[in-house]
JSON list of N, CA and C in Angstrom, two decimals:
[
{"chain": "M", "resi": 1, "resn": "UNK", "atom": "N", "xyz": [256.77, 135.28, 106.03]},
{"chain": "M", "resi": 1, "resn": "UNK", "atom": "CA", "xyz": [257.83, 135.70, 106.93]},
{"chain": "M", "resi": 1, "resn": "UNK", "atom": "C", "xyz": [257.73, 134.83, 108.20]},
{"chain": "M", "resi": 2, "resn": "UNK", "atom": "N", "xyz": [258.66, 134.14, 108.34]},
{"chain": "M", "resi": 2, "resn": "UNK", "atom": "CA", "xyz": [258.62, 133.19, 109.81]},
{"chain": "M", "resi": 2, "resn": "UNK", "atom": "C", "xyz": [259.48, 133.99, 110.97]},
{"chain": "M", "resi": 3, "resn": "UNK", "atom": "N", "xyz": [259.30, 133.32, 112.33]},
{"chain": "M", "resi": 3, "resn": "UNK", "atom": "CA", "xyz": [259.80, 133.65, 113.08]},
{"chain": "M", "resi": 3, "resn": "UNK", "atom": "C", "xyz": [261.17, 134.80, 113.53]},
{"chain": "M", "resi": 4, "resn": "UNK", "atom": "N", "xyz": [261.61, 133.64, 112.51]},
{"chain": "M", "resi": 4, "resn": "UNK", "atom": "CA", "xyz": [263.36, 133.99, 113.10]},
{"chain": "M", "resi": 4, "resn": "UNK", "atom": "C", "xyz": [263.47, 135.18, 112.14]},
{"chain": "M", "resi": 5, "resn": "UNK", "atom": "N", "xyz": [262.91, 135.65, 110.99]},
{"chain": "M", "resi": 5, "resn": "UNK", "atom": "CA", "xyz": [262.95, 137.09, 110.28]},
{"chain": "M", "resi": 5, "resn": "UNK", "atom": "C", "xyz": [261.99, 138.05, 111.23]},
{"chain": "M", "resi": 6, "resn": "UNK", "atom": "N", "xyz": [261.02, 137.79, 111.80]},
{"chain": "M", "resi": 6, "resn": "UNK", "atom": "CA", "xyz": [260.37, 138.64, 112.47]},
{"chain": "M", "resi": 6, "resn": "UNK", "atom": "C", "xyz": [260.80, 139.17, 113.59]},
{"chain": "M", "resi": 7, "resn": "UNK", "atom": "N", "xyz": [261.91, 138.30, 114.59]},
{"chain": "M", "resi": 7, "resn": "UNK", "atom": "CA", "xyz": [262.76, 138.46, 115.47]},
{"chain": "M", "resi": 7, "resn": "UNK", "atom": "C", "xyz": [264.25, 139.79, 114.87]},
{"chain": "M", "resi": 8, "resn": "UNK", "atom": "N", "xyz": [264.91, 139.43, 113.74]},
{"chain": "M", "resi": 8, "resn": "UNK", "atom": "CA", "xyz": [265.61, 139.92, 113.35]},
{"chain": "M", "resi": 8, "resn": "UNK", "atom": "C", "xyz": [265.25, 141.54, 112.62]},
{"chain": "M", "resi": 9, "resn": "UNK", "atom": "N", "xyz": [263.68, 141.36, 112.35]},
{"chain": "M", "resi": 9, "resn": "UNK", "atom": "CA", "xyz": [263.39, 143.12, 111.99]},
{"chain": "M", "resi": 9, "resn": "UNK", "atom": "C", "xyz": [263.20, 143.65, 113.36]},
{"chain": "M", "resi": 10, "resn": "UNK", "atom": "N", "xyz": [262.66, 143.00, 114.40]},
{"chain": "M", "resi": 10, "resn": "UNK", "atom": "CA", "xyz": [262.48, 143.83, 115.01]},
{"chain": "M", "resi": 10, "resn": "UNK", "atom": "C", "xyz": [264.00, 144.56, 116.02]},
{"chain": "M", "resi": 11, "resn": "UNK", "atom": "N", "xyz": [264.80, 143.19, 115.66]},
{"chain": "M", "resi": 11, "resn": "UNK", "atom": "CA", "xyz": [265.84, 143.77, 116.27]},
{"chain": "M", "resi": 11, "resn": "UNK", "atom": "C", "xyz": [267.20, 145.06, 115.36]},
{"chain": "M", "resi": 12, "resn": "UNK", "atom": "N", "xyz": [266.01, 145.30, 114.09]},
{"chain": "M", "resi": 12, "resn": "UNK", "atom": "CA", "xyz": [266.93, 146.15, 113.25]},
{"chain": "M", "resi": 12, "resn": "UNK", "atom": "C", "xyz": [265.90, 147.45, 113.59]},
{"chain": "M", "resi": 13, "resn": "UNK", "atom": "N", "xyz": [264.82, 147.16, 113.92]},
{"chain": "M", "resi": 13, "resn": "UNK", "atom": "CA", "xyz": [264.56, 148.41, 114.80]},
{"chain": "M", "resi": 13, "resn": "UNK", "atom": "C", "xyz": [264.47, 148.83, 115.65]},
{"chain": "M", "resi": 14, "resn": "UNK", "atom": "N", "xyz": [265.57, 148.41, 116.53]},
{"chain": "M", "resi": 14, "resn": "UNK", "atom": "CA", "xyz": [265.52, 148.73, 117.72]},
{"chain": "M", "resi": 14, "resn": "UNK", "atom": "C", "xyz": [267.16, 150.08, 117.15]},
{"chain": "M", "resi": 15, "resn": "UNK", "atom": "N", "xyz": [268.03, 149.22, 116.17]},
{"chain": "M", "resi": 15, "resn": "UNK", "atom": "CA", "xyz": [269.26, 150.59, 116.36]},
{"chain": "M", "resi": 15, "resn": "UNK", "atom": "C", "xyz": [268.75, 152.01, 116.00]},
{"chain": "M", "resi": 16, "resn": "UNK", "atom": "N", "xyz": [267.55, 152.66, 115.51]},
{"chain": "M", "resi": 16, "resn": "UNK", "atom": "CA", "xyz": [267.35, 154.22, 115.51]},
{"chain": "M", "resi": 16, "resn": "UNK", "atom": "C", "xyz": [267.59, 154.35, 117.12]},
{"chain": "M", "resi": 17, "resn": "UNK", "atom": "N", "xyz": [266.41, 153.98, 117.71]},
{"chain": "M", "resi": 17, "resn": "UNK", "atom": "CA", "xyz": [266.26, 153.85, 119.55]},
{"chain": "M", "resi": 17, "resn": "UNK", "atom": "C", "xyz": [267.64, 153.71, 119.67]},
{"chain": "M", "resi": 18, "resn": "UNK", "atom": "N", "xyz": [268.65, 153.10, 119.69]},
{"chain": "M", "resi": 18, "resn": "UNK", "atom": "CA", "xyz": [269.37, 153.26, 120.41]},
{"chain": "M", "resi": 18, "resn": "UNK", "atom": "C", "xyz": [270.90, 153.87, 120.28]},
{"chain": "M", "resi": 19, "resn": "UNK", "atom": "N", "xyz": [270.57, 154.50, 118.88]},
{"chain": "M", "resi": 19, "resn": "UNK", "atom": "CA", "xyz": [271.82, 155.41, 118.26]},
{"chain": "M", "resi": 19, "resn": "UNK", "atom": "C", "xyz": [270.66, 156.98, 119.42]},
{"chain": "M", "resi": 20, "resn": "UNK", "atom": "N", "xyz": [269.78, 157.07, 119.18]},
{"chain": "M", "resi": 20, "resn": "UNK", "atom": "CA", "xyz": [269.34, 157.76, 119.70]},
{"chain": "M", "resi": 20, "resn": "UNK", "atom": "C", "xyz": [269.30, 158.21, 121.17]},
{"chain": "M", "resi": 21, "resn": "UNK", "atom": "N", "xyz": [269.13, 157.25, 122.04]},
{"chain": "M", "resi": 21, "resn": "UNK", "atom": "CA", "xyz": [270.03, 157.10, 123.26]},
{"chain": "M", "resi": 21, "resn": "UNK", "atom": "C", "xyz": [271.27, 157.45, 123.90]},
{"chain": "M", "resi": 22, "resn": "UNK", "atom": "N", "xyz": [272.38, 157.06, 122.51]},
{"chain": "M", "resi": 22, "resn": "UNK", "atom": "CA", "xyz": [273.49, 156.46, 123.21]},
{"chain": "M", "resi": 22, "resn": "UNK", "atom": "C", "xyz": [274.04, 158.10, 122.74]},
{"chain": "M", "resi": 23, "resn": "UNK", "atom": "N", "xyz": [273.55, 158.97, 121.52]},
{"chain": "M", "resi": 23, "resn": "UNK", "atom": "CA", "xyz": [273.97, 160.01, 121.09]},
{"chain": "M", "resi": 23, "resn": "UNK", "atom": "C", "xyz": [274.53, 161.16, 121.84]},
{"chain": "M", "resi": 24, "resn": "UNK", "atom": "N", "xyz": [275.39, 162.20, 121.59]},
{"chain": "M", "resi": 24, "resn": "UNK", "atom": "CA", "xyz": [275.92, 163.29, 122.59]},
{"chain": "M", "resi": 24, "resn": "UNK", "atom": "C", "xyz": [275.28, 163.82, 121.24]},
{"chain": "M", "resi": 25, "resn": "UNK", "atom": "N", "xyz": [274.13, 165.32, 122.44]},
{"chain": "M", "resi": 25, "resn": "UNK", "atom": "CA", "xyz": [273.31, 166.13, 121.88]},
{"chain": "M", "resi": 25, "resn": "UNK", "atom": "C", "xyz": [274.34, 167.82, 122.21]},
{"chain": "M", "resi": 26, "resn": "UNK", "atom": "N", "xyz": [274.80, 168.97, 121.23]},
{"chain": "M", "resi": 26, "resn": "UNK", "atom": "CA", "xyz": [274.54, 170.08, 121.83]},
{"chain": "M", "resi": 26, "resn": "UNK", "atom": "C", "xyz": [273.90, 170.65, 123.27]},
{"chain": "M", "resi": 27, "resn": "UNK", "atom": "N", "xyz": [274.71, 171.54, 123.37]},
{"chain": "M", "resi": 27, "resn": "UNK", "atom": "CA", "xyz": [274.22, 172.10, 124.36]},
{"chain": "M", "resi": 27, "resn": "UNK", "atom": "C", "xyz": [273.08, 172.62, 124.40]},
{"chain": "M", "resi": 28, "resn": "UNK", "atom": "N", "xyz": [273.10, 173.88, 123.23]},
{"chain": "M", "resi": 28, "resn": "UNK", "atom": "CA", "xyz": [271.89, 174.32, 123.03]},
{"chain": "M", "resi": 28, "resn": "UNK", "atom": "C", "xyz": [270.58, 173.70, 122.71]},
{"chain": "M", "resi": 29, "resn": "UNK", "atom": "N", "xyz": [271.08, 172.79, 122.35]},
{"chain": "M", "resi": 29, "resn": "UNK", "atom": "CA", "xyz": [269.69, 171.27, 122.40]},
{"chain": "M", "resi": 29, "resn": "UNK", "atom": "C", "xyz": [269.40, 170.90, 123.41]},
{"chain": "M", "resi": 30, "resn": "UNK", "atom": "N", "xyz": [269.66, 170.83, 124.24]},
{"chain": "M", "resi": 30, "resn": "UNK", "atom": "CA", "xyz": [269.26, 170.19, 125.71]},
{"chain": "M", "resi": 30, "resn": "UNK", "atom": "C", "xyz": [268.56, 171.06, 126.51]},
{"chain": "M", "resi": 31, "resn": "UNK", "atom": "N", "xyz": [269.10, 172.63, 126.40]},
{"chain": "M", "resi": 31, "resn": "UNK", "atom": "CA", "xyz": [268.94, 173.62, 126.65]},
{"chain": "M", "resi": 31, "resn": "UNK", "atom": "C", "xyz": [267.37, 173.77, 126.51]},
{"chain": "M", "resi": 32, "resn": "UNK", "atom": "N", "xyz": [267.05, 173.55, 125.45]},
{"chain": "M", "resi": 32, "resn": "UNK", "atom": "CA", "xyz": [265.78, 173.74, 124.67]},
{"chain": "M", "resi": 32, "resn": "UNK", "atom": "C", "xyz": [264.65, 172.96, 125.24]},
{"chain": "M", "resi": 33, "resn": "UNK", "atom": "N", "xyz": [265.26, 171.95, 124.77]},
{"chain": "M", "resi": 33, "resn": "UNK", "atom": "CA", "xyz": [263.96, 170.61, 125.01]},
{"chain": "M", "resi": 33, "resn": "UNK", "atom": "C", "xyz": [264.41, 169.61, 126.20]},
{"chain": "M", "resi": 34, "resn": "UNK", "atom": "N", "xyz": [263.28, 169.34, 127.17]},
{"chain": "M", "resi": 34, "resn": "UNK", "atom": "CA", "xyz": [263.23, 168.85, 128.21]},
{"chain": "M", "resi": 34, "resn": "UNK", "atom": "C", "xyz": [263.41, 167.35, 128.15]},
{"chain": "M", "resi": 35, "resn": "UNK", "atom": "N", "xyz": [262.84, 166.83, 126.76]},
{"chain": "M", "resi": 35, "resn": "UNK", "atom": "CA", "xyz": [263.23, 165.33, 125.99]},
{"chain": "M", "resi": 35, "resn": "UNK", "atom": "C", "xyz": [264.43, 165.07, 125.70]},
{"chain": "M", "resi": 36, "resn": "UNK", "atom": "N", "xyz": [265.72, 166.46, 125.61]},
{"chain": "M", "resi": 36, "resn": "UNK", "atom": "CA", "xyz": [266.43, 165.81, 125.59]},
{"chain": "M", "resi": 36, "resn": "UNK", "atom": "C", "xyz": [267.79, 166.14, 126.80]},
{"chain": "M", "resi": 37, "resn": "UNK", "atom": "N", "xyz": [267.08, 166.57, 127.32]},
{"chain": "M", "resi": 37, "resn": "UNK", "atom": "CA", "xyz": [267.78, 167.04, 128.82]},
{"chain": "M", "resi": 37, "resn": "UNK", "atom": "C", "xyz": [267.21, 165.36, 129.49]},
{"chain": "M", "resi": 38, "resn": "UNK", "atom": "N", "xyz": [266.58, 164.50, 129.28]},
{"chain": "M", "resi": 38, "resn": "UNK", "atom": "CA", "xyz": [266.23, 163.97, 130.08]},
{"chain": "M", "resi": 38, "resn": "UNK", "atom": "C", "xyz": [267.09, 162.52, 129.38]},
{"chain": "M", "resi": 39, "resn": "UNK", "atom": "N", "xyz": [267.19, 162.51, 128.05]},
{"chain": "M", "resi": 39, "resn": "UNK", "atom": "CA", "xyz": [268.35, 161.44, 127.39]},
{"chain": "M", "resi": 39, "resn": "UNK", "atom": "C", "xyz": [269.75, 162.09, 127.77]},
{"chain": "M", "resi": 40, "resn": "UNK", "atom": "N", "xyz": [269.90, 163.24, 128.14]},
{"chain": "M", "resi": 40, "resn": "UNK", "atom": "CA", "xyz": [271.19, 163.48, 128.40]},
{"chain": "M", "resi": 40, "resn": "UNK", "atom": "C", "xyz": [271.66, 162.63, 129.57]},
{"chain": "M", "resi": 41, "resn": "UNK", "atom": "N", "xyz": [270.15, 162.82, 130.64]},
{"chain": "M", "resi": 41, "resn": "UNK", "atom": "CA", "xyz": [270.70, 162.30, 132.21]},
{"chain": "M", "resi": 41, "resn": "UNK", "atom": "C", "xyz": [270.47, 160.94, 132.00]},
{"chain": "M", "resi": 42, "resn": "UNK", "atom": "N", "xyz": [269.92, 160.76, 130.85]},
{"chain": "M", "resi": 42, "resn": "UNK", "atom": "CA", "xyz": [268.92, 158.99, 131.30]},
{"chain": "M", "resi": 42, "resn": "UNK", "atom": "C", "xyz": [269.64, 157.95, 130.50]},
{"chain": "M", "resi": 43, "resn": "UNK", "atom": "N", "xyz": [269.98, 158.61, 129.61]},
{"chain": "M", "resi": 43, "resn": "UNK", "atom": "CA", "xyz": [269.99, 157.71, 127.71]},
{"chain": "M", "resi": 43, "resn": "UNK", "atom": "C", "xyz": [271.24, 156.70, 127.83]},
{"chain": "M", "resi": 44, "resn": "UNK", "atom": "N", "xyz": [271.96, 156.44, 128.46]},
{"chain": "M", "resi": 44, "resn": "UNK", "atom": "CA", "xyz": [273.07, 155.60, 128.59]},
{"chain": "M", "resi": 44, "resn": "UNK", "atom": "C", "xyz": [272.13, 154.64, 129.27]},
{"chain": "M", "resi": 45, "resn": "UNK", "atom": "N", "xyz": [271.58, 154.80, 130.55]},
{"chain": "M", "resi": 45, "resn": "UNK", "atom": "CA", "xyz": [270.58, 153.59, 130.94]},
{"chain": "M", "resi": 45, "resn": "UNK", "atom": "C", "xyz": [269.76, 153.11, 129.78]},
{"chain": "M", "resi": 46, "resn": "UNK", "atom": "N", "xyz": [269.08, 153.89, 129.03]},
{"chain": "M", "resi": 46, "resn": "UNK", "atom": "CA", "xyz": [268.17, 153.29, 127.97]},
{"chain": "M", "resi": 46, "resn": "UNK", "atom": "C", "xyz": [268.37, 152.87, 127.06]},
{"chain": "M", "resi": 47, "resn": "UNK", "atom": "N", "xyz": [269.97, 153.01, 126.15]},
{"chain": "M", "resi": 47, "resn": "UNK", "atom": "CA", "xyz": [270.73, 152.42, 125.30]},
{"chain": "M", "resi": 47, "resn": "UNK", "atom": "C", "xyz": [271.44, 151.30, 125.98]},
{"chain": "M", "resi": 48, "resn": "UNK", "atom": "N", "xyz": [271.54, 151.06, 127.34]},
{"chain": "M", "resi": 48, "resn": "UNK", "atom": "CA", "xyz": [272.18, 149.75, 127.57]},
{"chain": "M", "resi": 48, "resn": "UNK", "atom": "C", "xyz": [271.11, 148.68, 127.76]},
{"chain": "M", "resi": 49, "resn": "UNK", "atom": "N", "xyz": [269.79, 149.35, 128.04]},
{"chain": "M", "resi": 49, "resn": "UNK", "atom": "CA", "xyz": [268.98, 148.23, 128.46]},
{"chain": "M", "resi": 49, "resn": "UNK", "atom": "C", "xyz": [267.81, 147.88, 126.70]},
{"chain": "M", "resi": 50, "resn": "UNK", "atom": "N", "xyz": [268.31, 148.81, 125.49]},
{"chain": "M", "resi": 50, "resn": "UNK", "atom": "CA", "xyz": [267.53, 148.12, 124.56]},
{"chain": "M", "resi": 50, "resn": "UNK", "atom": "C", "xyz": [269.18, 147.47, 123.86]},
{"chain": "M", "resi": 51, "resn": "UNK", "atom": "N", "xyz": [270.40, 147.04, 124.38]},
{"chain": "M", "resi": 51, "resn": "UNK", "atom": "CA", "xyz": [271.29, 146.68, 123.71]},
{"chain": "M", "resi": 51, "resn": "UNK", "atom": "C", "xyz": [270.95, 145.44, 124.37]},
{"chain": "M", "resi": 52, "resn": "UNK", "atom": "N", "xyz": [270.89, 145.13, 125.50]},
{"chain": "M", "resi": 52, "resn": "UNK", "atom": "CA", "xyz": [270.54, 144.09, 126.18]},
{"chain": "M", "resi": 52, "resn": "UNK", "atom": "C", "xyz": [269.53, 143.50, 125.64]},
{"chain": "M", "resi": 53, "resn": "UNK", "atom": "N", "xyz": [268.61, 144.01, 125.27]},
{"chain": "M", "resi": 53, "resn": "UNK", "atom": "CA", "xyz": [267.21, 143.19, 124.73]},
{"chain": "M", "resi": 53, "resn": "UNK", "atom": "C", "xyz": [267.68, 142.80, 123.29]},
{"chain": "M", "resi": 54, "resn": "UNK", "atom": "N", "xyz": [268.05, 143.84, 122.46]},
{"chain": "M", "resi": 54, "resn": "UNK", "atom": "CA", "xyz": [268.65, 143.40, 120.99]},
{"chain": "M", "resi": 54, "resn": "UNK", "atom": "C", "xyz": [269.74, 142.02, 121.18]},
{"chain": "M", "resi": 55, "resn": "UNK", "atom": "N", "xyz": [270.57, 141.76, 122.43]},
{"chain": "M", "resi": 55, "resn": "UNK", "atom": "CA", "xyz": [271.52, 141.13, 122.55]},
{"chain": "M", "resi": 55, "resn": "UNK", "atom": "C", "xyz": [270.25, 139.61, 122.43]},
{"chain": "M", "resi": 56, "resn": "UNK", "atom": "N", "xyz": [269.48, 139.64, 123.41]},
{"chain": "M", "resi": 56, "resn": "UNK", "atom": "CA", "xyz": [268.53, 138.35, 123.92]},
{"chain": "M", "resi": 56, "resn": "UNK", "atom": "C", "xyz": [267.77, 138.20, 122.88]},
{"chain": "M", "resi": 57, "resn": "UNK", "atom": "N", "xyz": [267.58, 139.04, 122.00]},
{"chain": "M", "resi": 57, "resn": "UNK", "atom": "CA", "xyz": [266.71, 138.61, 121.07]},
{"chain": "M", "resi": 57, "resn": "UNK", "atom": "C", "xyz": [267.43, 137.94, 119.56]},
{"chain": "M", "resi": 58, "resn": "UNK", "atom": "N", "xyz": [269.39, 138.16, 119.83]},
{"chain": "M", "resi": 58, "resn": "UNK", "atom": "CA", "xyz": [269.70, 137.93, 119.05]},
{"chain": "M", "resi": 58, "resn": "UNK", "atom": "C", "xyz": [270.23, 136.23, 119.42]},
{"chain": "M", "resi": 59, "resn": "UNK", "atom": "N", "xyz": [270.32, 136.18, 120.42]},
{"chain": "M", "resi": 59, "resn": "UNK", "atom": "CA", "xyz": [270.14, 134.49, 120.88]},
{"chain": "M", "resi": 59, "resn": "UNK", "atom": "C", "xyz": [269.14, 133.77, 120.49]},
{"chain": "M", "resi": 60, "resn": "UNK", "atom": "N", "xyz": [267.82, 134.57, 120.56]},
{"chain": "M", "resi": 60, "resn": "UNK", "atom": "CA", "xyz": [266.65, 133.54, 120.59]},
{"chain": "M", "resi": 60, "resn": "UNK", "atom": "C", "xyz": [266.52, 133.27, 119.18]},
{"chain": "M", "resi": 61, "resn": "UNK", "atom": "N", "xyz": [266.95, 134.18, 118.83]},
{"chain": "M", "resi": 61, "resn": "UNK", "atom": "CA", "xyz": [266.92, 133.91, 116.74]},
{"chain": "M", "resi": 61, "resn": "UNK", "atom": "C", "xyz": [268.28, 132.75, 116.60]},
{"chain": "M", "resi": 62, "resn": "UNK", "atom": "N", "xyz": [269.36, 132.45, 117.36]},
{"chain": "M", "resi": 62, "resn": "UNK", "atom": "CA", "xyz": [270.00, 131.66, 117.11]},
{"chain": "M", "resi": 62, "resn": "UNK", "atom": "C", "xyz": [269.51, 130.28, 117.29]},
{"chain": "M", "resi": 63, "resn": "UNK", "atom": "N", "xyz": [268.56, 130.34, 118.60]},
{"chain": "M", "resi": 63, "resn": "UNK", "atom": "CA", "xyz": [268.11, 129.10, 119.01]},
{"chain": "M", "resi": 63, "resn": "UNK", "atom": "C", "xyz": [267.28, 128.75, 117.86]},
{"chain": "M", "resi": 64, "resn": "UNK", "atom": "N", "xyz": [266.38, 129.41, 117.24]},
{"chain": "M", "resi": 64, "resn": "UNK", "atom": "CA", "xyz": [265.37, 129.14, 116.81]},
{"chain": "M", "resi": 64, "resn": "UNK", "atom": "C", "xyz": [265.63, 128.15, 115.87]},
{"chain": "M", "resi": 65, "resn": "UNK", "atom": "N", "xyz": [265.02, 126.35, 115.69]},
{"chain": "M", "resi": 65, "resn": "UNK", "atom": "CA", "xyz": [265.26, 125.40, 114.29]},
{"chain": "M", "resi": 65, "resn": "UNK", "atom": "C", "xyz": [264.92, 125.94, 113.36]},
{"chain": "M", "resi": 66, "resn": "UNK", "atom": "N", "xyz": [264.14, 127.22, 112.84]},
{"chain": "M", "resi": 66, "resn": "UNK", "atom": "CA", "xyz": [263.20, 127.43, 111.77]},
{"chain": "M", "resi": 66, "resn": "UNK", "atom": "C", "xyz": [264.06, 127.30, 110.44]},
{"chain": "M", "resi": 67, "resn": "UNK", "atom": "N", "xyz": [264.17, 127.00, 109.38]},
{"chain": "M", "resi": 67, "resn": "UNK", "atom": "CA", "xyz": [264.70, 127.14, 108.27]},
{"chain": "M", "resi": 67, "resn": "UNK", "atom": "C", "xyz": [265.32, 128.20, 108.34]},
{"chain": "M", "resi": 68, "resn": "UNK", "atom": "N", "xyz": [266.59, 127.74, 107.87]},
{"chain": "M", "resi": 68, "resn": "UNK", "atom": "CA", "xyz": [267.12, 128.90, 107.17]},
{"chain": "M", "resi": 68, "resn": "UNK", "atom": "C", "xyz": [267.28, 129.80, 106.36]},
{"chain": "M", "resi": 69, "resn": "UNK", "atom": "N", "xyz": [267.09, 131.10, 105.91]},
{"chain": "M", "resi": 69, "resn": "UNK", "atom": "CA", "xyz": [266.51, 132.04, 104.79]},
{"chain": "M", "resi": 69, "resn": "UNK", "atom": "C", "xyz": [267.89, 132.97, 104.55]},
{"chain": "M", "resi": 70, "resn": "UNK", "atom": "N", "xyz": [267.81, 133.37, 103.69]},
{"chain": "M", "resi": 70, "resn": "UNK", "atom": "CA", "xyz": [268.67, 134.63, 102.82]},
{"chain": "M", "resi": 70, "resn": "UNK", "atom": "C", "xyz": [268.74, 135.60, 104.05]},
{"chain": "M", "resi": 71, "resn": "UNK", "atom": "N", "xyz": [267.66, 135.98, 104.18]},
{"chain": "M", "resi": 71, "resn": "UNK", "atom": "CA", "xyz": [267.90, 137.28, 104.94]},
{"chain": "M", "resi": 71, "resn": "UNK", "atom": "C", "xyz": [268.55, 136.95, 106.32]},
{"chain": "M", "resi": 72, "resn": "UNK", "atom": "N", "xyz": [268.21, 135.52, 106.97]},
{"chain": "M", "resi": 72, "resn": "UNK", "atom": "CA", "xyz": [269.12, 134.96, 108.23]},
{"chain": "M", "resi": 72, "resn": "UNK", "atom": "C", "xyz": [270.56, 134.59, 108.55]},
{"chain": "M", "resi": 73, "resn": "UNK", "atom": "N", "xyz": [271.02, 134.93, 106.82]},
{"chain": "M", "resi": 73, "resn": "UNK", "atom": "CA", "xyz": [272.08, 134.06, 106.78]},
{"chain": "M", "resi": 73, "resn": "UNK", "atom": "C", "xyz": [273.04, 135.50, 106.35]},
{"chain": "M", "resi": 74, "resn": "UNK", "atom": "N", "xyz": [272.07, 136.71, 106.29]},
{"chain": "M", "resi": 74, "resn": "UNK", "atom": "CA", "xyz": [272.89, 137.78, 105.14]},
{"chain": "M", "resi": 74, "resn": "UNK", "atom": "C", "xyz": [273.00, 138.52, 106.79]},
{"chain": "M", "resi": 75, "resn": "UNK", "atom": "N", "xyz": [272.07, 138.57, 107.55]},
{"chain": "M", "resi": 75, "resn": "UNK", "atom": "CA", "xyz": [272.18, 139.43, 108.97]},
{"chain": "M", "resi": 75, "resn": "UNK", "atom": "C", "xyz": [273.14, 138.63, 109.93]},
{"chain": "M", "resi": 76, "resn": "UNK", "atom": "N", "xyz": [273.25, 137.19, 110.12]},
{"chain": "M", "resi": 76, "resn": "UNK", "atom": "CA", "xyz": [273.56, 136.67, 110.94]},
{"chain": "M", "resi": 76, "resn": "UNK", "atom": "C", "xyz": [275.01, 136.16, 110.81]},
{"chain": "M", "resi": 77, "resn": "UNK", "atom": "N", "xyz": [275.74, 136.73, 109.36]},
{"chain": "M", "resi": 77, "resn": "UNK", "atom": "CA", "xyz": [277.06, 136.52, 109.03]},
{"chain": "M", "resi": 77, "resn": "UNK", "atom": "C", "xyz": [278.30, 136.95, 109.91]}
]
């Protein structure tokens, strides 16, 4: 596994994190748990700033010369 695939998993795990973020929780959920009373107030900051990183990391995989692979060419379509 070279570079530019190791760049690209990590930027496929970043969308749980940030479906998770960006999500509208129940009331009674928030209600409950203080984790998510705190994505209620916070989680738009924290989904814009790992969209931002997914964004930079999806440049640096563009820059990168490394060969081109299946999986670079099947994500990066």
């Amino acid at each position: 596994m070279n570079l530019a695939n190791k760049i690209t998993m990590a930027r496929m795990m970043l969308i749980p994190l940030f479906i998770l973020f960006f999500a509208e929780y129940p009331a009674w959920l928030i209600e409950r748990s203080a984790f998510f009373e705190y994505i209620q107030a916070y989680g738009r900051y924290w989904a814009l700033a790992i969209f931002i990183l997914a964004s930079a990391t999806d440049k640096l995989d563009a820059m990168s010369p490394e060969d081109t692979t299946r999986l670079r060419i099947w994500v990066n379509c």
